[in-house]
XYZ file of C-alpha atoms in Angstrom:
733
model
C 25.968 -119.682 13.066
C 22.221 -119.918 13.127
C 20.162 -117.158 11.502
C 16.477 -116.807 11.543
C 16.131 -115.439 7.929
C 18.301 -116.100 4.823
C 17.331 -113.747 2.040
C 18.432 -114.856 -1.574
C 18.410 -113.085 -4.897
C 18.628 -115.979 -7.412
C 20.482 -115.681 -10.758
C 20.652 -113.313 -12.521
C 19.937 -109.621 -12.190
C 22.457 -106.862 -12.778
C 26.219 -107.774 -12.574
C 27.292 -104.233 -11.485
C 25.176 -103.618 -8.356
C 22.967 -105.770 -6.051
C 19.333 -105.750 -6.636
C 18.083 -103.854 -3.506
C 15.072 -105.828 -2.402
C 17.052 -108.043 0.189
C 19.001 -105.067 1.449
C 15.672 -103.140 2.102
C 14.325 -106.179 3.977
C 17.367 -106.766 5.891
C 17.388 -103.142 6.936
C 13.776 -103.583 8.152
C 14.516 -106.841 10.056
C 17.444 -104.967 11.759
C 14.858 -102.642 13.330
C 13.041 -105.663 14.693
C 16.155 -107.439 16.054
C 15.503 -110.462 13.595
C 18.858 -111.994 12.624
C 19.225 -112.148 8.845
C 21.861 -113.051 6.265
C 21.578 -112.186 2.514
C 23.320 -113.342 -0.679
C 23.125 -112.390 -4.376
C 23.632 -115.951 -5.826
C 23.786 -114.447 -9.306
C 27.110 -112.658 -8.855
C 28.539 -115.569 -7.016
C 27.749 -118.011 -9.930
C 29.118 -115.547 -12.496
C 32.407 -115.157 -10.420
C 32.717 -119.019 -10.195
C 31.996 -119.559 -13.787
C 34.175 -116.696 -15.212
C 37.377 -117.793 -13.552
C 40.263 -119.958 -14.744
C 38.928 -122.988 -12.957
C 35.320 -122.327 -13.976
C 36.225 -121.952 -17.651
C 38.544 -125.158 -17.417
C 35.617 -127.171 -16.193
C 33.397 -125.607 -18.887
C 35.720 -126.552 -21.609
C 36.261 -130.035 -20.424
C 32.383 -130.486 -20.133
C 31.917 -129.303 -23.738
C 34.870 -131.377 -25.135
C 33.326 -134.540 -23.777
C 30.012 -133.909 -25.817
C 31.544 -131.998 -28.798
C 29.003 -132.816 -31.588
C 27.465 -130.523 -34.164
C 29.208 -127.442 -32.892
C 28.662 -124.073 -34.679
C 31.698 -122.544 -36.409
C 31.675 -119.723 -33.596
C 31.800 -122.281 -30.837
C 34.543 -124.232 -32.663
C 36.427 -121.009 -32.943
C 36.162 -120.270 -29.110
C 37.256 -123.918 -28.227
C 40.323 -123.670 -30.478
C 41.196 -120.447 -28.610
C 40.674 -122.202 -25.219
C 44.203 -121.365 -23.999
C 43.783 -117.729 -24.695
C 40.575 -117.539 -22.770
C 42.072 -119.351 -19.751
C 45.131 -117.098 -19.796
C 43.099 -113.918 -19.909
C 39.896 -114.550 -17.847
C 41.103 -113.785 -14.261
C 42.803 -110.620 -15.297
C 39.697 -109.296 -17.284
C 37.420 -110.144 -14.332
C 39.661 -108.053 -11.996
C 39.714 -105.291 -14.506
C 35.845 -105.197 -14.672
C 35.756 -105.144 -10.838
C 37.853 -101.892 -10.922
C 40.838 -103.720 -9.356
C 43.233 -103.796 -12.385
C 42.628 -100.464 -14.309
C 45.976 -100.554 -16.115
C 44.865 -103.582 -18.099
C 42.787 -101.132 -20.119
C 45.785 -100.183 -22.300
C 46.424 -103.782 -23.173
C 42.738 -104.543 -23.973
C 42.480 -101.457 -26.209
C 45.443 -102.656 -28.280
C 43.041 -105.477 -29.611
C 45.558 -108.099 -29.719
C 45.146 -109.223 -26.077
C 41.585 -110.576 -25.937
C 40.544 -113.631 -28.079
C 37.769 -112.489 -30.407
C 34.733 -114.449 -31.737
C 31.398 -113.356 -33.270
C 30.591 -110.566 -30.894
C 33.483 -108.604 -32.026
C 32.129 -108.512 -35.684
C 29.923 -105.450 -34.803
C 33.017 -103.501 -33.763
C 33.302 -102.112 -37.331
C 30.170 -100.233 -36.821
C 31.005 -99.157 -33.354
C 34.448 -97.746 -33.874
C 33.212 -94.280 -34.411
C 31.034 -94.535 -31.147
C 34.192 -94.695 -29.104
C 35.243 -91.141 -30.170
C 33.720 -89.889 -26.932
C 34.760 -92.830 -24.817
C 38.069 -92.906 -22.852
C 40.441 -95.840 -22.688
C 38.713 -97.371 -19.605
C 35.247 -97.269 -21.282
C 36.421 -98.733 -24.533
C 38.241 -101.513 -22.725
C 35.142 -102.241 -20.674
C 33.144 -102.544 -23.761
C 35.656 -104.885 -25.422
C 35.836 -106.934 -22.245
C 31.995 -107.205 -22.277
C 32.028 -108.407 -25.813
C 34.591 -111.077 -24.699
C 32.360 -112.263 -21.896
C 29.348 -112.372 -24.275
C 31.267 -114.598 -26.734
C 31.769 -117.113 -23.711
C 28.157 -116.576 -22.939
C 27.202 -117.655 -26.565
C 29.457 -120.735 -26.125
C 27.514 -121.707 -23.013
C 24.071 -121.292 -24.628
C 25.220 -123.204 -27.801
C 26.861 -126.119 -26.020
C 25.865 -126.371 -22.326
C 22.668 -124.452 -21.288
C 20.267 -122.877 -23.733
C 18.583 -120.876 -20.987
C 21.774 -118.947 -19.972
C 21.876 -115.079 -20.193
C 23.932 -112.544 -18.263
C 21.133 -110.611 -16.557
C 18.387 -113.295 -16.859
C 18.310 -117.045 -16.563
C 15.596 -119.199 -18.262
C 13.628 -116.148 -18.797
C 11.336 -117.637 -21.315
C 10.190 -120.260 -18.780
C 9.014 -117.471 -16.498
C 7.594 -114.965 -19.047
C 3.930 -114.902 -18.177
C 3.521 -118.681 -18.248
C -0.292 -119.116 -17.674
C 0.464 -122.756 -16.985
C 3.109 -124.117 -14.644
C 3.543 -127.239 -16.852
C 6.671 -126.261 -18.874
C 8.556 -124.885 -15.924
C 7.672 -127.955 -13.767
C 8.687 -130.225 -16.601
C 12.133 -128.373 -16.764
C 12.593 -128.771 -13.013
C 12.359 -132.629 -13.410
C 15.367 -132.657 -15.808
C 18.908 -133.314 -14.785
C 20.965 -130.299 -13.518
C 22.613 -128.150 -16.240
C 26.223 -126.943 -15.613
C 24.918 -123.551 -14.474
C 22.522 -125.341 -12.001
C 25.438 -127.342 -10.671
C 27.473 -124.174 -9.967
C 24.357 -122.603 -8.260
C 23.562 -125.555 -6.061
C 27.143 -125.966 -4.951
C 27.249 -122.282 -3.798
C 23.737 -122.664 -2.247
C 24.662 -125.753 -0.306
C 27.672 -124.046 1.255
C 25.670 -120.925 2.175
C 22.840 -123.100 3.742
C 25.337 -124.984 5.893
C 27.069 -121.741 7.039
C 23.798 -119.788 7.677
C 21.571 -122.554 9.047
C 18.385 -120.537 8.727
C 14.809 -121.166 9.929
C 13.354 -119.437 6.890
C 14.714 -118.832 3.320
C 13.188 -115.958 1.537
C 13.770 -115.724 -2.280
C 13.242 -112.367 -3.843
C 12.310 -112.830 -7.554
C 12.082 -109.399 -9.250
C 11.904 -110.656 -12.925
C 10.814 -113.654 -15.093
C 14.643 -114.310 -15.545
C 15.103 -115.213 -11.813
C 12.135 -117.574 -11.636
C 13.681 -120.807 -12.760
C 16.777 -120.441 -10.497
C 14.433 -119.659 -7.570
C 12.500 -122.848 -8.115
C 15.745 -124.863 -8.693
C 17.206 -123.608 -5.520
C 14.039 -124.166 -3.439
C 13.814 -127.702 -4.804
C 17.258 -128.493 -3.552
C 16.517 -126.954 -0.191
C 13.355 -129.052 0.235
C 15.308 -132.153 -0.587
C 18.481 -131.561 1.519
C 17.262 -129.280 4.215
C 13.664 -130.485 4.706
C 13.038 -128.552 8.031
C 13.787 -125.183 6.599
C 10.663 -123.310 5.386
C 10.795 -121.373 2.110
C 9.098 -118.237 0.884
C 8.947 -116.170 -2.246
C 8.350 -112.532 -2.784
C 9.277 -109.611 -5.170
C 8.199 -108.046 -8.461
C 7.438 -111.279 -10.241
C 4.880 -112.820 -7.768
C 3.534 -109.290 -7.125
C 2.470 -108.795 -10.765
C 2.219 -112.388 -12.068
C 0.946 -114.780 -9.264
C -1.892 -112.822 -7.839
C -4.343 -115.462 -8.861
C -2.136 -118.610 -8.160
C -4.088 -121.804 -7.880
C -1.573 -124.553 -9.029
C -0.836 -126.702 -5.890
C 2.421 -128.012 -7.495
C 3.987 -124.583 -6.827
C 3.859 -125.453 -3.106
C 5.993 -128.536 -3.541
C 8.853 -125.912 -3.731
C 7.653 -122.929 -1.630
C 5.756 -122.996 1.694
C 4.736 -119.383 1.336
C 4.383 -116.715 -1.348
C 3.960 -113.190 -0.178
C 2.693 -110.184 -2.243
C 3.427 -106.429 -2.423
C 5.535 -104.789 0.433
C 7.466 -107.478 2.129
C 8.113 -106.014 5.523
C 4.990 -106.933 7.511
C 4.457 -110.283 5.675
C 8.020 -111.428 6.513
C 7.636 -110.339 10.126
C 4.354 -112.356 10.346
C 6.055 -115.445 8.824
C 8.886 -115.264 11.382
C 6.333 -114.915 14.259
C 4.263 -117.888 12.770
C 7.437 -120.021 12.587
C 8.336 -119.165 16.218
C 4.875 -120.236 17.206
C 3.629 -116.743 18.121
C 1.111 -116.392 15.296
C -1.378 -118.867 13.624
C -1.390 -119.690 9.986
C -4.665 -117.746 9.257
C -2.902 -114.652 10.906
C -0.262 -114.294 8.074
C -0.475 -111.236 5.962
C -0.763 -111.035 2.182
C 0.448 -114.648 1.946
C -0.333 -117.839 -0.099
C -0.080 -121.050 1.710
C -1.376 -124.636 1.453
C -4.380 -125.115 3.597
C -6.038 -128.587 3.495
C -4.167 -129.408 0.248
C -5.444 -126.191 -1.507
C -3.560 -122.922 -2.388
C -5.120 -120.416 -0.182
C -4.585 -116.675 0.040
C -4.471 -115.168 3.714
C -4.976 -111.408 3.469
C -5.254 -110.354 7.109
C -5.834 -106.573 6.117
C -6.296 -105.832 9.831
C -2.493 -106.277 10.311
C -1.063 -102.950 9.261
C 1.771 -102.229 6.895
C 4.890 -100.182 8.062
C 5.323 -96.548 6.922
C 8.436 -95.550 4.942
C 9.853 -93.778 7.931
C 9.717 -97.009 10.032
C 11.364 -99.526 7.661
C 14.996 -98.603 8.524
C 18.066 -97.941 6.151
C 18.793 -100.530 3.485
C 21.618 -102.758 4.805
C 24.075 -104.064 2.144
C 26.333 -106.091 4.594
C 26.928 -109.756 3.570
C 26.856 -108.912 -0.058
C 30.166 -109.013 -2.052
C 30.248 -105.341 -2.845
C 33.883 -105.262 -4.157
C 33.210 -108.137 -6.553
C 30.556 -106.788 -8.754
C 31.570 -106.186 -12.316
C 30.977 -103.047 -14.494
C 30.086 -103.963 -18.067
C 29.241 -101.693 -21.091
C 27.036 -103.769 -23.389
C 25.656 -101.052 -25.663
C 26.678 -97.475 -26.230
C 23.362 -96.148 -24.751
C 24.177 -93.535 -22.171
C 21.417 -94.487 -19.729
C 21.753 -98.289 -20.049
C 25.431 -97.746 -19.586
C 24.850 -96.005 -16.417
C 22.541 -98.827 -15.349
C 25.268 -101.445 -15.842
C 28.489 -99.520 -15.069
C 29.595 -98.740 -11.589
C 28.132 -99.468 -8.024
C 24.884 -97.651 -7.082
C 23.303 -97.674 -3.639
C 19.580 -97.949 -4.242
C 17.000 -95.822 -2.278
C 13.411 -94.850 -2.688
C 12.216 -91.196 -2.226
C 8.526 -92.205 -2.173
C 6.495 -95.429 -2.141
C 4.243 -95.708 -5.053
C 3.492 -93.106 -7.698
C 2.134 -89.636 -6.923
C 0.534 -89.447 -10.313
C -0.947 -92.943 -10.535
C -3.184 -92.443 -13.570
C -1.228 -93.812 -16.727
C -3.478 -96.235 -18.328
C -0.769 -98.697 -19.431
C 0.500 -99.058 -15.795
C -0.488 -101.493 -13.128
C -2.009 -98.568 -11.060
C -4.537 -100.950 -9.346
C -1.622 -102.648 -7.509
C -0.531 -101.416 -4.045
C 3.160 -100.830 -5.062
C 1.985 -98.116 -7.343
C -1.411 -97.123 -5.872
C -0.277 -96.441 -2.248
C 1.694 -93.175 -2.386
C 3.899 -92.244 0.568
C 6.792 -89.984 0.455
C 9.799 -90.099 2.922
C 10.794 -86.860 4.670
C 13.877 -85.239 3.012
C 15.873 -85.166 6.162
C 15.396 -88.866 6.834
C 16.227 -89.643 3.238
C 19.626 -87.724 3.387
C 20.275 -89.449 6.896
C 19.963 -92.850 5.050
C 22.236 -91.542 2.290
C 24.861 -90.728 4.855
C 24.593 -94.080 6.519
C 24.929 -95.940 3.246
C 28.012 -93.936 2.160
C 29.460 -94.841 5.622
C 28.493 -98.500 5.208
C 29.413 -99.202 1.525
C 32.165 -96.462 0.866
C 30.071 -95.640 -2.302
C 28.535 -92.220 -2.722
C 26.542 -92.903 -5.921
C 22.600 -93.329 -5.458
C 19.975 -94.536 -7.751
C 16.633 -93.584 -6.476
C 14.385 -96.406 -7.798
C 11.088 -94.545 -7.644
C 8.111 -95.029 -10.084
C 8.286 -91.313 -10.516
C 10.184 -89.099 -7.906
C 8.005 -86.123 -6.731
C 9.524 -82.661 -7.959
C 8.789 -81.066 -4.458
C 10.600 -83.855 -2.580
C 13.483 -83.782 -5.001
C 13.798 -80.088 -4.282
C 13.806 -80.598 -0.500
C 16.289 -83.557 -0.805
C 18.648 -81.311 -2.998
C 18.474 -78.473 -0.491
C 19.264 -80.816 2.369
C 22.291 -82.315 0.514
C 23.579 -78.782 -0.181
C 22.966 -77.789 3.468
C 25.005 -80.745 4.689
C 27.788 -80.112 2.111
C 27.652 -83.720 0.882
C 29.485 -84.816 -2.254
C 27.085 -87.454 -3.704
C 25.973 -88.459 -7.277
C 22.385 -89.366 -7.890
C 19.816 -90.122 -10.616
C 16.175 -91.183 -10.773
C 13.044 -91.678 -12.714
C 10.532 -88.659 -13.032
C 7.482 -87.480 -14.975
C 8.262 -84.649 -17.430
C 6.037 -82.113 -15.664
C 6.253 -78.404 -15.673
C 7.259 -78.203 -12.011
C 10.871 -78.899 -13.422
C 11.686 -75.327 -14.103
C 15.107 -74.189 -15.162
C 16.006 -73.018 -11.681
C 14.835 -76.380 -10.059
C 17.006 -78.258 -12.583
C 19.964 -76.120 -11.625
C 19.414 -76.749 -7.946
C 19.167 -80.546 -8.592
C 22.442 -80.309 -10.484
C 24.111 -78.519 -7.725
C 23.163 -81.319 -5.294
C 24.716 -83.956 -7.404
C 21.875 -85.040 -9.757
C 23.526 -86.244 -12.979
C 20.623 -87.969 -14.892
C 16.909 -88.392 -15.048
C 14.779 -90.766 -17.023
C 11.060 -90.406 -17.826
C 8.263 -91.484 -20.052
C 7.732 -89.523 -23.169
C 5.862 -92.717 -24.221
C 4.094 -92.041 -27.603
C 5.073 -88.472 -28.622
C 1.584 -87.595 -29.745
C -0.732 -85.325 -27.817
C -3.901 -87.515 -28.746
C -2.287 -90.659 -27.346
C -0.706 -88.938 -24.338
C -4.176 -87.889 -23.374
C -5.521 -91.496 -23.913
C -2.625 -92.722 -21.744
C -3.557 -89.982 -19.122
C 0.091 -89.051 -18.903
C -0.772 -85.470 -17.902
C 1.745 -84.008 -20.103
C 2.045 -82.681 -23.742
C 4.961 -83.074 -26.149
C 5.630 -79.386 -25.866
C 5.765 -79.550 -22.075
C 8.114 -82.494 -22.252
C 10.402 -80.631 -24.670
C 10.688 -77.524 -22.331
C 11.386 -79.746 -19.321
C 14.004 -81.915 -21.104
C 15.580 -78.607 -22.393
C 15.737 -77.317 -18.723
C 17.477 -80.467 -17.543
C 19.870 -80.330 -20.513
C 20.781 -76.692 -19.862
C 21.454 -77.498 -16.267
C 23.918 -80.383 -17.360
C 21.713 -83.259 -16.350
C 21.454 -86.109 -18.873
C 17.944 -87.015 -19.954
C 16.761 -90.562 -21.083
C 13.285 -90.945 -22.581
C 11.181 -94.171 -22.358
C 9.517 -94.252 -25.715
C 6.440 -96.420 -26.569
C 4.899 -97.709 -29.731
C 1.849 -99.814 -30.350
C -0.461 -98.252 -27.796
C -4.187 -99.249 -28.600
C -5.614 -97.271 -31.610
C -2.171 -95.830 -32.630
C -1.958 -95.439 -36.357
C 1.045 -95.707 -38.652
C 0.793 -91.805 -39.050
C 0.994 -91.381 -35.322
C 4.003 -93.691 -35.112
C 5.910 -91.686 -37.734
C 4.909 -88.373 -36.221
C 6.179 -89.603 -32.884
C 9.416 -90.533 -34.487
C 9.732 -87.091 -35.926
C 9.213 -85.570 -32.635
C 11.884 -87.631 -31.053
C 14.281 -86.928 -34.111
C 13.859 -83.117 -33.419
C 14.506 -83.488 -29.732
C 17.660 -85.396 -30.258
C 18.807 -82.985 -32.998
C 18.184 -79.968 -30.788
C 20.274 -81.782 -28.017
C 17.538 -81.853 -25.437
C 17.426 -85.663 -25.226
C 20.751 -87.647 -24.925
C 19.353 -91.206 -24.527
C 16.241 -93.163 -25.307
C 14.718 -96.598 -25.700
C 11.529 -97.730 -27.602
C 9.458 -100.320 -25.949
C 6.411 -101.973 -27.571
C 3.117 -101.567 -25.635
C 2.238 -104.607 -23.552
C -1.233 -105.051 -22.076
C -1.161 -106.175 -18.447
C -4.105 -107.568 -16.343
C -3.825 -104.999 -13.542
C -3.679 -101.782 -15.835
C -6.791 -99.740 -16.843
C -6.207 -101.055 -20.560
C -6.234 -104.633 -19.299
C -9.202 -104.157 -17.024
C -11.378 -102.015 -19.384
C -10.098 -102.989 -23.030
C -13.432 -101.824 -24.596
C -12.646 -98.206 -23.629
C -9.384 -98.441 -25.703
C -10.802 -100.148 -28.725
C -8.985 -103.461 -28.151
C -10.179 -107.159 -27.756
C -8.463 -109.619 -25.466
C -7.187 -112.553 -27.451
C -6.285 -114.424 -24.194
C -8.014 -114.105 -20.954
C -5.172 -113.963 -18.464
C -6.453 -116.549 -16.066
C -4.358 -119.640 -15.760
C -3.311 -121.569 -12.603
C -0.052 -119.979 -12.579
C 1.325 -116.653 -14.006
C -1.235 -114.049 -15.050
C -0.229 -110.647 -16.208
C 0.476 -110.176 -19.855
C -2.582 -110.372 -22.151
C -2.439 -110.962 -25.817
C -4.773 -108.461 -27.503
C -6.062 -107.437 -30.916
C -6.042 -103.729 -31.805
C -8.968 -103.273 -34.207
C -8.371 -99.614 -34.889
C -4.517 -99.442 -35.035
C -1.775 -100.851 -37.246
C 0.545 -103.773 -37.342
C 3.003 -102.342 -34.798
C 5.522 -105.317 -34.923
C 6.990 -104.237 -38.222
C 7.845 -100.736 -37.003
C 10.269 -102.180 -34.306
C 13.554 -102.476 -36.216
C 13.240 -99.084 -37.913
C 12.438 -97.248 -34.675
C 15.384 -98.744 -32.834
C 17.901 -98.277 -35.761
C 16.967 -94.605 -36.168
C 17.285 -94.033 -32.458
C 20.689 -95.651 -32.272
C 21.947 -93.127 -34.948
C 20.245 -90.199 -33.343
C 21.845 -91.033 -29.922
C 25.145 -90.630 -31.735
C 24.283 -87.307 -33.190
C 24.016 -88.486 -36.880
C 21.530 -89.110 -39.610
C 19.187 -86.307 -38.694
C 18.820 -85.365 -42.378
C 17.697 -88.860 -43.385
C 14.044 -88.981 -44.504
C 12.065 -90.981 -42.082
C 11.095 -93.382 -44.918
C 14.742 -94.481 -45.108
C 14.468 -96.315 -41.714
C 11.703 -98.567 -42.911
C 11.531 -101.198 -45.548
C 7.905 -100.621 -46.189
C 5.940 -97.606 -47.132
C 5.169 -95.315 -44.312
C 3.176 -91.978 -44.463
C 4.979 -88.678 -44.426
C 5.084 -86.872 -41.205
C 2.589 -84.131 -40.510
C 4.856 -82.562 -37.797
C 6.401 -79.235 -38.942
C 10.136 -79.571 -39.179
C 10.792 -76.798 -36.646
C 7.948 -77.729 -34.208
C 10.227 -78.436 -31.151
C 12.501 -75.506 -32.045
C 9.448 -73.123 -31.972
C 8.090 -74.579 -28.700
C 11.644 -73.968 -26.991
C 11.738 -70.250 -28.296
C 8.207 -69.167 -27.227
C 8.429 -66.216 -24.901
C 8.710 -67.081 -21.203
C 6.475 -65.017 -18.960
C 8.214 -63.242 -16.158
C 5.692 -63.855 -13.490
C 6.850 -65.365 -10.234
C 4.482 -66.883 -7.809
C 4.395 -64.969 -4.336
C 4.830 -68.429 -2.645
C 7.971 -69.316 -4.607
C 11.116 -69.907 -2.519
C 14.299 -67.885 -3.171
C 17.667 -69.465 -2.472
C 21.285 -68.645 -3.122
C 23.578 -71.487 -3.956
C 26.530 -69.421 -5.022
C 29.588 -68.434 -2.856
C 30.001 -65.561 -0.289
C 30.992 -62.356 -1.991
C 33.602 -59.771 -1.108
C 32.013 -56.318 -1.108
C 33.552 -52.925 -1.626
C 31.894 -49.438 -1.746
C 33.177 -46.578 -3.904
C 31.960 -43.355 -5.354
C 31.623 -42.456 -9.003
C 31.271 -39.072 -10.685
C 29.115 -38.587 -13.715
C 28.266 -35.274 -15.268
C 28.747 -33.465 -11.993
C 26.771 -36.024 -9.936
C 28.268 -38.323 -7.342
C 26.991 -41.890 -6.957
C 27.737 -44.149 -4.150
C 28.021 -47.830 -5.383
C 28.644 -51.267 -4.127
C 30.776 -53.850 -6.040
C 30.262 -57.503 -5.325
C 33.029 -59.959 -6.321
C 32.109 -63.649 -6.435
C 34.241 -66.738 -6.982
C 32.562 -69.871 -8.368
C 34.381 -73.200 -9.191
C 35.255 -71.972 -12.662
C 35.551 -68.287 -12.743
C 35.155 -64.916 -10.969
C 32.661 -62.300 -11.792
C 31.603 -58.802 -10.444
C 28.331 -56.915 -10.309
C 27.520 -53.266 -9.316
C 24.519 -51.817 -7.662
C 23.832 -48.528 -5.769
C 25.004 -48.454 -2.107
C 21.528 -48.855 -0.474
C 20.700 -51.730 -2.630
C 24.098 -53.232 -2.033
C 23.664 -53.102 1.782
C 20.318 -54.817 1.440
C 21.734 -57.416 -0.937
C 24.448 -58.390 1.490
C 21.950 -59.240 4.171
C 19.609 -60.904 1.565
C 22.410 -63.278 0.336
C 23.196 -64.202 3.863
C 19.550 -64.824 4.599
C 18.830 -66.995 1.484
C 22.058 -69.053 1.455
C 21.344 -72.737 1.918
C 22.814 -73.442 5.263
C 21.626 -75.491 8.223
C 20.502 -72.382 10.220
C 18.575 -70.592 7.473
C 14.877 -71.061 6.906
C 13.771 -70.958 3.275
C 12.637 -67.334 2.330
C 9.518 -66.802 0.052
C 9.621 -64.428 -2.953
C 6.897 -62.226 -1.301
C 8.994 -61.865 1.771
C 11.950 -60.752 -0.206
C 9.894 -58.174 -1.932
C 8.493 -56.979 1.420
C 12.011 -56.739 3.030
C 13.201 -54.644 0.007
C 10.205 -52.224 0.449
C 10.606 -52.081 4.292
C 14.140 -50.993 3.737
C 12.842 -47.923 2.064
C 14.143 -48.987 -1.423
C 11.952 -48.107 -4.436
C 10.667 -50.245 -7.458
C 11.389 -53.710 -6.593
C 10.490 -55.080 -9.982
C 12.984 -52.792 -11.674
C 15.681 -53.946 -9.453
C 14.680 -57.676 -9.607
C 14.817 -57.830 -13.419
C 17.987 -55.547 -13.725
C 21.237 -56.709 -15.263
C 23.127 -57.224 -11.849
C 20.398 -59.453 -10.565
C 20.159 -61.338 -13.925
C 23.923 -62.048 -13.493
C 23.283 -63.468 -10.015
C 20.369 -65.572 -11.493
C 22.924 -67.191 -13.894
C 25.285 -68.009 -11.025
C 22.966 -69.454 -8.383
C 20.272 -67.080 -7.418
C 17.295 -69.552 -7.822
C 13.415 -69.129 -7.640
C 11.984 -72.463 -6.728
């Protein structure tokens, strides 16, 4: 076949699900009638390597050059036959095709074990909450990591499961080291990659090959692949786009890069790729390309062409996952962190609710770049249409919305639309912990299939949150995480240490806030990141405002993003890393809350100034009963059966209505007087989430009540029967 565009994700990204960039672009190219084929070479290399034939070749290669092996590598080679016997069965199990193998794996005398299994002693208790399948997945992951250690030790020091030669790509101001490594003979992993690439190139026969490079760990393989295409298929043009060039290559000037790539595009890829295709078809001149680096008169030149418009989110089509080997991805469980586990376990369809970030103020973030700066939400109906299309195409009903921060109002509309259409889907996303996430909104999200959210608590200190311009306080974050937890939605917090001017006292106080939130059960998962200064963030652009000095000016001829800096006012942040991570690991498993914070560190730290019951008190502050007149009232419970009866009390006769409801777990009944009952029957029909109903406002509900001649709406609305309905699905949004 002959195809215009061949989109490639080079090794390695996640192993459980395709990185979505090529699927997004293919979906767009479909709307333009441009033929396109896509491949995730990462999963293809892994499948070739981790097979009986792949390991046979690997062991043969190692045995030819077996010198100065570590004891761990010697052990794995001695167990070669056990690895060859088990590898195909384990890979099938991790692909979900051989689930009964879990019983055998869990007996712990099936898999050969090397150094990765040494940590099992510590982890045994962590499996208390894990089923057989999960425990087996974790053991199988350790088994693959043992083989990975062998590869690093004996064959290819750059190998890593979800990254490859990452160090070569990590903000290399100069192209020299990467260029030098590309002149070396192929490694074993390179050979596997090039074999697959050659076969694909022959089959697809493209006019343009586009590499999507999201991370530093994909960079080396992209250059290696491009180098091969240039040599063997010299007529094919090659471009690169994706997260890495978008952040790191914005000031590219090294002409040697263009020995590998003809074009490098920045930011949203739809319009630039369409322009490239038109250029290669002779319909557009070189200087009419969009946001693209090209070689002009021997010099790397950036062609902006801002007059050529970008596509709106409603115009880019539905991501298209065809061509990708969806049944062959593997689910691994590397660490027992609930959110990372979700990341790497199971197949997720990736979608975006809104382009960019609706907040766009955080000072550590690249808010000057278009991918964050230009905010544009997608209409809820269109989003749910895309969800239905993807379920039909992939057979998978799990969705990961990959937003910078999903907007609460749009999440509400998407949830209502999912419930209206009676879809059974599972979804999770990234949010800001802002006060719009009320208890009722969280319950609505849960009812629509939301199972988890992640968000930045960053430095749990109000002074630093203000400096970051996060727009939240620790107390607000605590209330919101409590609302999500109460609704049954898992919460993961991104935590940061080492922000400019942060003191040791603030780091310890931040840890104490985190400890209290885990102890009270309002956080289930978290991860500490050390602050990194980037060129396109406010801190990177105006360091003097944040009391830091740039040690390096990030202007080289190649990658420019990370900046080494000196924090004059702050503390030595590196030394806190181990203690913060170790304490968090224990808190996530519900233990060691009573340990003094000093115990996590091997050096003297200040005592915390945060009261031991600070978060508890925040959560137990009185909630005001006020409801905004503009709030929406919806009913997500079932349809009741209603009966009317009379009751005598002290010579008076009362006419009453009894409502019996059945939800998934139980049945319950409420009683109100007959007039209120007749009004309530109509209201529940009006506010049920159905395709025909318009959303009703709180003010309208009150007006209807009074128009029906009923008295004292407030007394009725805060009465015991209505409070019972509030518990079972009467929501104010």
